[in-house]
Tab-separated table of C-alpha atoms in Angstrom:
chain	number	residue	atom	x	y	z
A	20	MET	CA	-4.865	6.535	-2.169
A	21	ILE	CA	-5.567	3.601	-0.698
A	22	ALA	CA	-3.162	0.991	0.436
A	23	LEU	CA	-2.841	-2.345	-0.883
A	24	GLU	CA	-4.188	-3.728	2.126
A	25	SER	CA	-7.785	-2.269	1.727
A	26	PHE	CA	-8.003	-2.711	-1.986
A	27	LYS	CA	-7.579	-6.584	-1.137
A	28	LYS	CA	-10.453	-6.035	1.061
A	29	LEU	CA	-12.263	-4.763	-1.473
A	30	LEU	CA	-11.962	-7.822	-3.727
A	31	ASN	CA	-13.324	-9.800	-0.634
A	32	SER	CA	-17.214	-9.717	-2.256
A	33	PRO	CA	-18.005	-9.629	-5.481
A	34	LYS	CA	-18.109	-6.231	-7.827
A	35	LYS	CA	-18.930	-5.449	-10.929
A	36	ILE	CA	-15.733	-4.761	-12.483
A	37	VAL	CA	-14.939	-3.328	-15.888
A	38	ILE	CA	-11.366	-3.347	-17.383
A	39	THR	CA	-9.541	-1.478	-20.016
A	40	THR	CA	-6.680	-1.137	-21.741
A	41	HIS	CA	-4.441	1.214	-24.011
A	42	HIS	CA	-5.947	1.890	-27.799
A	43	LYS	CA	-4.620	-1.097	-29.938
A	44	PRO	CA	-4.031	-3.359	-27.415
A	45	ASP	CA	-0.645	-5.069	-27.887
A	46	ALA	CA	0.393	-8.923	-26.145
A	47	ASP	CA	1.170	-6.689	-23.119
A	48	ALA	CA	-2.308	-4.548	-22.919
A	49	LEU	CA	-4.451	-7.689	-23.462
A	50	GLY	CA	-2.747	-10.436	-21.458
A	51	SER	CA	-2.903	-8.081	-18.389
A	52	SER	CA	-5.964	-7.318	-18.462
A	53	LEU	CA	-6.942	-11.395	-20.004
A	54	GLY	CA	-4.940	-12.256	-17.135
A	55	MET	CA	-6.624	-10.085	-14.829
A	56	ALA	CA	-10.013	-10.908	-15.758
A	57	ASN	CA	-9.796	-14.328	-15.255
A	58	TYR	CA	-7.863	-14.378	-12.331
A	59	LEU	CA	-11.154	-11.851	-10.641
A	60	VAL	CA	-13.969	-14.457	-11.981
A	61	LYS	CA	-12.902	-16.763	-10.156
A	62	LYS	CA	-13.266	-14.210	-6.797
A	63	ASN	CA	-16.675	-14.553	-8.292
A	64	HIS	CA	-16.902	-11.153	-10.057
A	65	GLU	CA	-18.294	-10.444	-13.375
A	66	VAL	CA	-15.786	-8.428	-15.272
A	67	THR	CA	-15.914	-6.915	-18.398
A	68	VAL	CA	-12.582	-6.710	-20.318
A	69	VAL	CA	-13.301	-3.297	-22.598
A	70	THR	CA	-10.655	-2.471	-25.486
A	71	PRO	CA	-10.647	1.032	-27.530
A	72	SER	CA	-10.128	-0.218	-30.570
A	73	ASP	CA	-9.020	-3.867	-32.271
A	74	TYR	CA	-5.939	-5.505	-31.738
A	75	PRO	CA	-3.496	-8.386	-33.919
A	76	SER	CA	-5.565	-11.925	-34.490
A	77	PHE	CA	-2.063	-13.551	-33.504
A	78	LEU	CA	-3.606	-12.643	-29.668
A	79	TYR	CA	-6.978	-13.990	-30.225
A	80	TRP	CA	-6.188	-17.478	-28.557
A	81	MET	CA	-5.884	-15.898	-24.730
A	82	LYS	CA	-9.086	-17.342	-22.769
A	83	GLY	CA	-11.452	-14.758	-22.613
A	84	ASN	CA	-11.042	-13.233	-25.878
A	85	ASP	CA	-14.448	-13.973	-27.337
A	86	GLU	CA	-16.191	-11.715	-24.458
A	87	VAL	CA	-13.960	-8.916	-25.034
A	88	LEU	CA	-16.175	-5.427	-26.068
A	89	ASN	CA	-14.201	-3.486	-28.737
A	90	PHE	CA	-15.834	-0.088	-28.427
A	91	GLU	CA	-15.181	0.618	-32.350
A	92	GLU	CA	-17.836	-2.190	-33.396
A	93	GLU	CA	-21.061	0.021	-33.040
A	94	ASN	CA	-23.245	-3.451	-31.987
A	95	HIS	CA	-20.919	-2.910	-28.586
A	96	LYS	CA	-21.046	0.966	-27.716
A	97	LYS	CA	-24.215	0.906	-26.112
A	98	GLU	CA	-23.375	-2.236	-23.790
A	99	ILE	CA	-20.289	-0.591	-22.736
A	100	VAL	CA	-21.210	2.861	-21.892
A	101	LYS	CA	-24.084	0.612	-19.693
A	102	ARG	CA	-21.355	-1.433	-18.215
A	103	VAL	CA	-18.927	1.137	-17.096
A	104	ASN	CA	-21.676	3.225	-15.644
A	105	GLN	CA	-22.864	0.377	-13.277
A	106	ALA	CA	-19.264	-0.772	-13.104
A	107	GLU	CA	-18.418	-0.559	-9.064
A	108	ILE	CA	-14.607	-0.831	-10.085
A	109	ILE	CA	-12.594	-0.014	-13.110
A	110	ILE	CA	-9.470	-1.441	-13.442
A	111	CYS	CA	-7.130	0.414	-16.145
A	112	LEU	CA	-3.940	-1.554	-17.218
A	113	ASP	CA	-0.947	-0.929	-19.138
A	114	PHE	CA	-1.855	3.094	-19.546
A	115	SER	CA	-0.803	6.205	-17.215
A	116	CYS	CA	-2.922	8.535	-19.047
A	117	LEU	CA	-7.141	8.860	-19.269
A	118	SER	CA	-6.067	9.806	-23.457
A	119	ARG	CA	-4.603	6.442	-24.040
A	120	ILE	CA	-8.445	5.435	-24.486
A	121	ASN	CA	-9.159	7.884	-26.446
A	122	GLU	CA	-13.182	8.645	-26.101
A	123	LEU	CA	-13.458	5.574	-23.272
A	124	GLY	CA	-11.370	8.461	-20.959
A	125	GLU	CA	-13.943	10.644	-19.961
A	126	MET	CA	-16.589	8.312	-19.357
A	127	VAL	CA	-13.637	6.424	-16.646
A	128	ARG	CA	-13.213	9.725	-15.726
A	129	ARG	CA	-16.674	10.853	-14.221
A	130	SER	CA	-17.730	7.355	-13.875
A	131	GLN	CA	-17.716	6.798	-9.434
A	132	ALA	CA	-16.449	3.529	-9.652
A	133	PHE	CA	-13.248	2.493	-7.904
A	134	LYS	CA	-10.654	3.473	-10.405
A	135	VAL	CA	-7.438	1.442	-10.227
A	136	ASN	CA	-4.770	1.939	-12.355
A	137	ILE	CA	-1.967	-0.840	-12.814
A	138	ASP	CA	0.802	-0.111	-15.116
A	139	HIS	CA	4.733	0.713	-15.800
A	140	HIS	CA	5.105	3.958	-17.583
A	141	GLN	CA	6.201	6.806	-16.471
A	142	ASP	CA	4.657	10.229	-15.804
A	143	PRO	CA	1.221	8.818	-15.018
A	144	GLU	CA	-2.067	10.863	-14.191
A	145	ASP	CA	-3.770	11.340	-10.787
A	146	PHE	CA	-6.709	9.615	-11.718
A	147	ALA	CA	-6.703	6.757	-9.435
A	148	ASP	CA	-7.991	5.596	-5.681
A	149	PHE	CA	-5.060	2.306	-6.080
A	150	ARG	CA	-2.618	2.256	-7.946
A	151	TYR	CA	0.058	-0.622	-8.645
A	152	TRP	CA	2.743	0.695	-11.049
A	153	SER	CA	6.521	0.747	-11.007
A	154	THR	CA	8.227	2.348	-14.497
A	155	GLN	CA	11.139	-0.782	-12.997
A	156	ALA	CA	8.859	-3.166	-14.485
A	157	ALA	CA	9.328	-4.271	-17.647
A	158	ALA	CA	5.823	-5.358	-18.835
A	159	THR	CA	2.298	-4.276	-16.939
A	160	CYS	CA	1.898	-8.418	-16.821
A	161	GLU	CA	4.453	-8.677	-14.273
A	162	LEU	CA	3.294	-6.208	-12.177
A	163	VAL	CA	-0.119	-8.295	-12.283
A	164	TYR	CA	1.147	-11.427	-11.294
A	165	ASP	CA	3.097	-9.436	-8.341
A	166	LEU	CA	-0.197	-8.124	-7.132
A	167	ILE	CA	-1.686	-11.375	-7.096
A	168	VAL	CA	0.884	-12.651	-5.232
A	169	LYS	CA	1.163	-10.013	-2.761
A	170	ILE	CA	-2.550	-10.221	-2.230
A	171	GLY	CA	-2.036	-13.992	-1.662
A	172	ASP	CA	-4.170	-15.351	-4.692
A	173	LYS	CA	-1.003	-17.331	-6.148
A	174	LYS	CA	-2.951	-21.013	-5.795
A	175	LEU	CA	-5.699	-18.987	-8.051
A	176	ILE	CA	-3.724	-18.595	-11.207
A	177	ASP	CA	-4.032	-21.737	-13.558
A	178	GLU	CA	-2.642	-22.499	-17.088
A	179	ASP	CA	-4.604	-20.266	-19.132
A	180	ILE	CA	-3.766	-17.206	-16.812
A	181	ALA	CA	-0.401	-17.651	-16.192
A	182	GLU	CA	-0.387	-18.260	-20.277
A	183	CYS	CA	-1.762	-14.909	-20.926
A	184	LEU	CA	0.639	-13.110	-18.257
A	185	TYR	CA	3.617	-14.799	-19.281
A	186	SER	CA	2.964	-13.905	-23.186
A	187	GLY	CA	3.082	-9.982	-22.406
A	188	ILE	CA	6.111	-10.199	-20.343
A	189	MET	CA	7.907	-12.385	-23.391
A	190	THR	CA	6.991	-9.430	-25.410
A	191	ASP	CA	7.442	-5.996	-24.105
A	192	THR	CA	11.138	-7.802	-23.333
A	193	GLY	CA	11.335	-9.012	-27.423
A	194	GLY	CA	11.828	-12.275	-26.524
A	195	PHE	CA	13.640	-11.451	-22.884
A	196	LYS	CA	15.918	-9.436	-25.722
A	197	HIS	CA	16.290	-6.212	-24.128
A	198	PRO	CA	17.614	-4.620	-20.915
A	199	ASN	CA	14.699	-4.482	-18.412
A	200	THR	CA	14.953	-8.513	-18.573
A	201	THR	CA	15.952	-8.360	-15.189
A	202	LYS	CA	16.348	-11.174	-12.518
A	203	HIS	CA	13.124	-10.789	-11.325
A	204	VAL	CA	11.635	-11.395	-14.759
A	205	HIS	CA	12.908	-14.353	-15.255
A	206	LEU	CA	12.160	-15.948	-11.541
A	207	VAL	CA	8.348	-14.486	-12.373
A	208	THR	CA	7.965	-16.105	-16.295
A	209	ALA	CA	9.701	-19.423	-14.666
A	210	GLU	CA	6.909	-19.036	-11.586
A	211	LEU	CA	4.426	-19.127	-14.006
A	212	ILE	CA	6.111	-21.584	-16.662
A	213	GLY	CA	5.576	-23.858	-13.228
A	214	LEU	CA	2.208	-22.883	-13.410
A	215	GLY	CA	1.598	-24.247	-16.933
A	216	ALA	CA	2.767	-21.429	-18.964
A	217	ASP	CA	3.667	-23.095	-22.847
A	218	ASN	CA	6.855	-20.620	-23.204
A	219	ALA	CA	7.064	-22.400	-26.946
A	220	LYS	CA	3.354	-22.850	-27.694
A	221	ILE	CA	2.891	-19.084	-26.551
A	222	SER	CA	6.020	-17.916	-28.545
A	223	ARG	CA	5.032	-19.748	-31.719
A	224	LEU	CA	1.163	-18.403	-31.503
A	225	ILE	CA	2.663	-14.685	-30.852
A	226	TYR	CA	5.875	-14.773	-33.513
A	227	ASP	CA	5.251	-17.424	-35.756
A	228	THR	CA	1.603	-16.904	-36.655
A	229	ASN	CA	1.975	-14.870	-40.558
A	230	SER	CA	-0.204	-14.627	-43.109
A	231	VAL	CA	1.276	-14.403	-46.176
A	232	ASN	CA	0.759	-11.238	-47.314
A	233	ARG	CA	2.565	-9.755	-43.975
A	234	LEU	CA	5.074	-11.482	-45.226
A	235	LYS	CA	4.747	-10.100	-48.651
A	236	PHE	CA	4.447	-6.882	-47.127
A	237	ILE	CA	7.726	-7.448	-44.493
A	238	GLY	CA	9.571	-8.720	-47.761
A	239	PHE	CA	8.526	-5.345	-49.152
A	240	ALA	CA	9.065	-2.977	-46.757
A	241	LEU	CA	12.956	-4.403	-46.161
A	242	SER	CA	13.615	-3.263	-50.059
A	243	ARG	CA	11.499	-0.345	-51.259
A	244	ARG	CA	10.790	1.222	-47.347
A	245	LEU	CA	14.005	1.299	-45.500
A	246	VAL	CA	16.004	4.049	-45.030
A	247	ILE	CA	19.886	3.931	-43.582
A	248	LEU	CA	21.674	6.880	-42.255
A	249	ASN	CA	24.683	5.330	-41.609
A	250	GLU	CA	26.006	9.146	-40.791
A	251	LEU	CA	23.554	9.447	-37.948
A	252	ASN	CA	23.665	5.554	-36.843
A	253	THR	CA	19.691	5.695	-37.583
A	254	ALA	CA	17.621	3.715	-39.764
A	255	TYR	CA	14.059	3.924	-40.460
A	256	PHE	CA	11.030	2.743	-41.996
A	257	TRP	CA	8.523	4.823	-43.802
A	258	ILE	CA	4.686	3.297	-44.906
A	259	SER	CA	2.091	4.667	-46.949
A	260	LYS	CA	-1.556	4.135	-46.737
A	261	LYS	CA	-1.259	2.854	-49.666
A	262	ASP	CA	1.268	0.254	-49.030
A	263	LEU	CA	-1.326	-0.684	-46.147
A	264	LYS	CA	-4.485	-1.264	-49.117
A	265	LYS	CA	-1.544	-3.290	-51.418
A	266	TYR	CA	-1.073	-5.633	-48.523
A	267	ASP	CA	-4.153	-5.845	-47.242
A	268	SER	CA	-2.713	-4.989	-43.636
A	269	GLN	CA	-4.300	-6.165	-40.649
A	270	THR	CA	-4.088	-4.931	-37.232
A	271	GLY	CA	-0.988	-5.858	-36.250
A	272	ASP	CA	0.840	-6.223	-39.404
A	273	THR	CA	3.343	-3.482	-38.658
A	274	GLU	CA	4.195	-5.431	-34.839
A	275	GLY	CA	8.232	-5.600	-34.687
A	276	LEU	CA	9.297	-3.924	-38.149
A	277	VAL	CA	11.093	-1.299	-36.560
A	278	ASN	CA	13.297	-4.053	-34.592
A	279	TYR	CA	14.680	-5.092	-38.167
A	280	ALA	CA	15.846	-1.629	-38.528
A	281	LEU	CA	17.322	-1.476	-35.046
A	282	SER	CA	19.704	-4.691	-35.756
A	283	LEU	CA	21.756	-3.728	-38.433
A	284	ASP	CA	25.388	-3.232	-37.537
A	285	GLY	CA	25.980	0.628	-36.166
A	286	ILE	CA	22.067	1.349	-35.839
A	287	LYS	CA	21.577	3.195	-32.759
A	288	ILE	CA	18.269	4.410	-33.075
A	289	ALA	CA	15.234	3.419	-35.597
A	290	ALA	CA	12.129	4.466	-36.148
A	291	LEU	CA	9.034	3.656	-37.496
A	292	PHE	CA	6.420	5.741	-39.486
A	293	THR	CA	3.203	4.698	-40.967
A	294	GLU	CA	0.550	6.801	-41.977
A	295	ARG	CA	-2.709	6.228	-40.877
A	296	LYS	CA	-5.959	8.544	-41.518
A	297	GLU	CA	-6.084	9.825	-38.688
A	298	ALA	CA	-2.036	10.923	-38.685
A	299	VAL	CA	1.284	9.586	-39.017
A	300	LYS	CA	2.138	7.080	-36.255
A	301	ILE	CA	5.452	6.854	-35.190
A	302	SER	CA	7.243	3.820	-33.269
A	303	PHE	CA	10.648	4.910	-31.715
A	304	ARG	CA	13.211	2.271	-30.560
A	305	SER	CA	17.068	2.546	-29.811
A	306	THR	CA	20.139	0.814	-27.853
A	307	GLU	CA	21.884	1.173	-24.849
A	308	ASP	CA	21.396	4.948	-22.717
A	309	ILE	CA	19.546	6.460	-26.313
A	310	ALA	CA	16.164	7.879	-24.144
A	311	VAL	CA	13.788	7.590	-27.503
A	312	ASN	CA	11.038	8.961	-25.123
A	313	LYS	CA	12.410	12.406	-24.148
A	314	PHE	CA	12.823	11.960	-28.126
A	315	ALA	CA	9.465	11.528	-28.181
A	316	ALA	CA	7.869	13.764	-25.836
A	317	LYS	CA	9.208	16.430	-26.743
A	318	TYR	CA	9.335	16.609	-30.762
A	319	PHE	CA	6.120	14.095	-31.702
A	320	ASN	CA	3.604	14.608	-28.653
A	321	GLY	CA	4.349	11.002	-27.796
A	322	GLY	CA	6.594	8.934	-24.731
A	323	GLY	CA	6.960	5.560	-23.601
A	324	HIS	CA	10.402	3.610	-22.482
A	325	LYS	CA	13.529	4.948	-22.463
A	326	ASN	CA	14.302	3.027	-25.445
A	327	ALA	CA	11.391	2.084	-27.164
A	328	ALA	CA	8.232	5.054	-27.427
A	329	GLY	CA	5.809	5.786	-29.670
A	330	GLY	CA	4.648	9.024	-31.032
A	331	LYS	CA	2.681	10.875	-33.837
A	332	SER	CA	2.310	13.704	-36.310
A	333	ASP	CA	-0.082	16.317	-37.489
A	334	LEU	CA	2.081	16.688	-40.599
A	335	THR	CA	2.024	14.427	-43.941
A	336	LEU	CA	3.995	12.029	-44.381
A	337	LYS	CA	6.777	12.951	-46.390
A	338	GLU	CA	7.390	16.354	-43.635
A	339	THR	CA	7.230	14.196	-40.918
A	340	LEU	CA	9.972	12.409	-42.289
A	341	GLU	CA	11.831	15.230	-43.039
A	342	LYS	CA	10.998	16.871	-39.278
A	343	PHE	CA	12.581	13.728	-37.764
A	344	GLU	CA	15.824	13.462	-40.438
A	345	LYS	CA	16.523	17.592	-38.897
A	346	LEU	CA	15.661	16.771	-35.788
A	347	ILE	CA	18.113	13.569	-35.841
A	348	LYS	CA	20.623	15.704	-36.785
A	349	GLU	CA	20.521	18.928	-34.728
A	350	ASN	CA	20.445	16.178	-32.026
A	351	GLN	CA	23.249	13.584	-32.912
A	352	ASP	CA	25.384	15.121	-30.541
A	353	ARG	CA	23.004	14.414	-27.363
A	354	LEU	CA	21.681	11.367	-28.868
A	355	LEU	CA	24.433	9.447	-30.126
A	356	ASN	CA	27.049	10.180	-26.953
A	357	GLN	CA	24.312	8.890	-24.875
A	358	LEU	CA	22.909	11.532	-22.959
A	359	GLU	CA	19.502	12.605	-22.101
A	360	LEU	CA	17.168	15.746	-24.265
A	361	VAL	CA	16.880	18.353	-22.110
A	362	ASN	CA	13.437	18.101	-20.096
A	363	GLU	CA	11.324	21.135	-21.618
A	364	LYS	CA	8.371	21.922	-22.373
A	365	HIS	CA	7.500	20.624	-25.803
């Protein structure tokens, strides 16, 4: 593992660089990727951004979006393999282990390129030659900003880069509502606004750009798919494949839905169960000191942040919901008394 100064020197001469991020990128994943890409282009590097999958259309406004290569697109795969094989540096953003990028993970692992990992999730896999990592950061975009400043290149952050980075910090703090909204977060976002980020525009593009189908879907979910377990201080949504098809659901349409459950008075644990072709995808949210990341890791092959985590289930949707309710009841004392789950192997 090299030091920051050595990484800085590595960037002093033009390199072929591939940047990648996790499956189904959110604003922090794409914002950090495109923010970093636009910065490196200014330093005369040849940069390619690769995503393992598609991502929400409300992120398409970011500079560089049109040049992103999606590994799920058949016409992109050959070019992606070529660029990964030619890469001198591979930068992995907003994920802590290579399994989070699916097939790309083994390609990155086998590559002889210098590997960089910039991330704020727990338990990073030891695959990088240079790691810029902190679980104290609210977002990977925050870390990218800090890294650029430490390298001494703050002057290269223009309006486009600032807006990419601001978007990831804004969303990963829940619009600056979550406990991870630290003094440093506000200082960084103030700097980004000063560098040209239009905070009102970004908020509108991400939070207030909906299709008619998405609004109808949210209304349907609130009225027909919300389950409230008052005695367990828990609420959750369940969404079937038929529901997604009925409302012609697009990537990103379920984004933020779980927060409606958490917003209910008295609710401390919320979840969203979405039936996909490959598995039931799960989003967990919690308040206060309830560590849903440990719950997700122990029972649903997942993980994440203390109050925001994800997981998956290979059971049917019905069986998954039954398992979840049973586990919540069994762990009620530990969860609702704000005690972390015992860190056992799952």
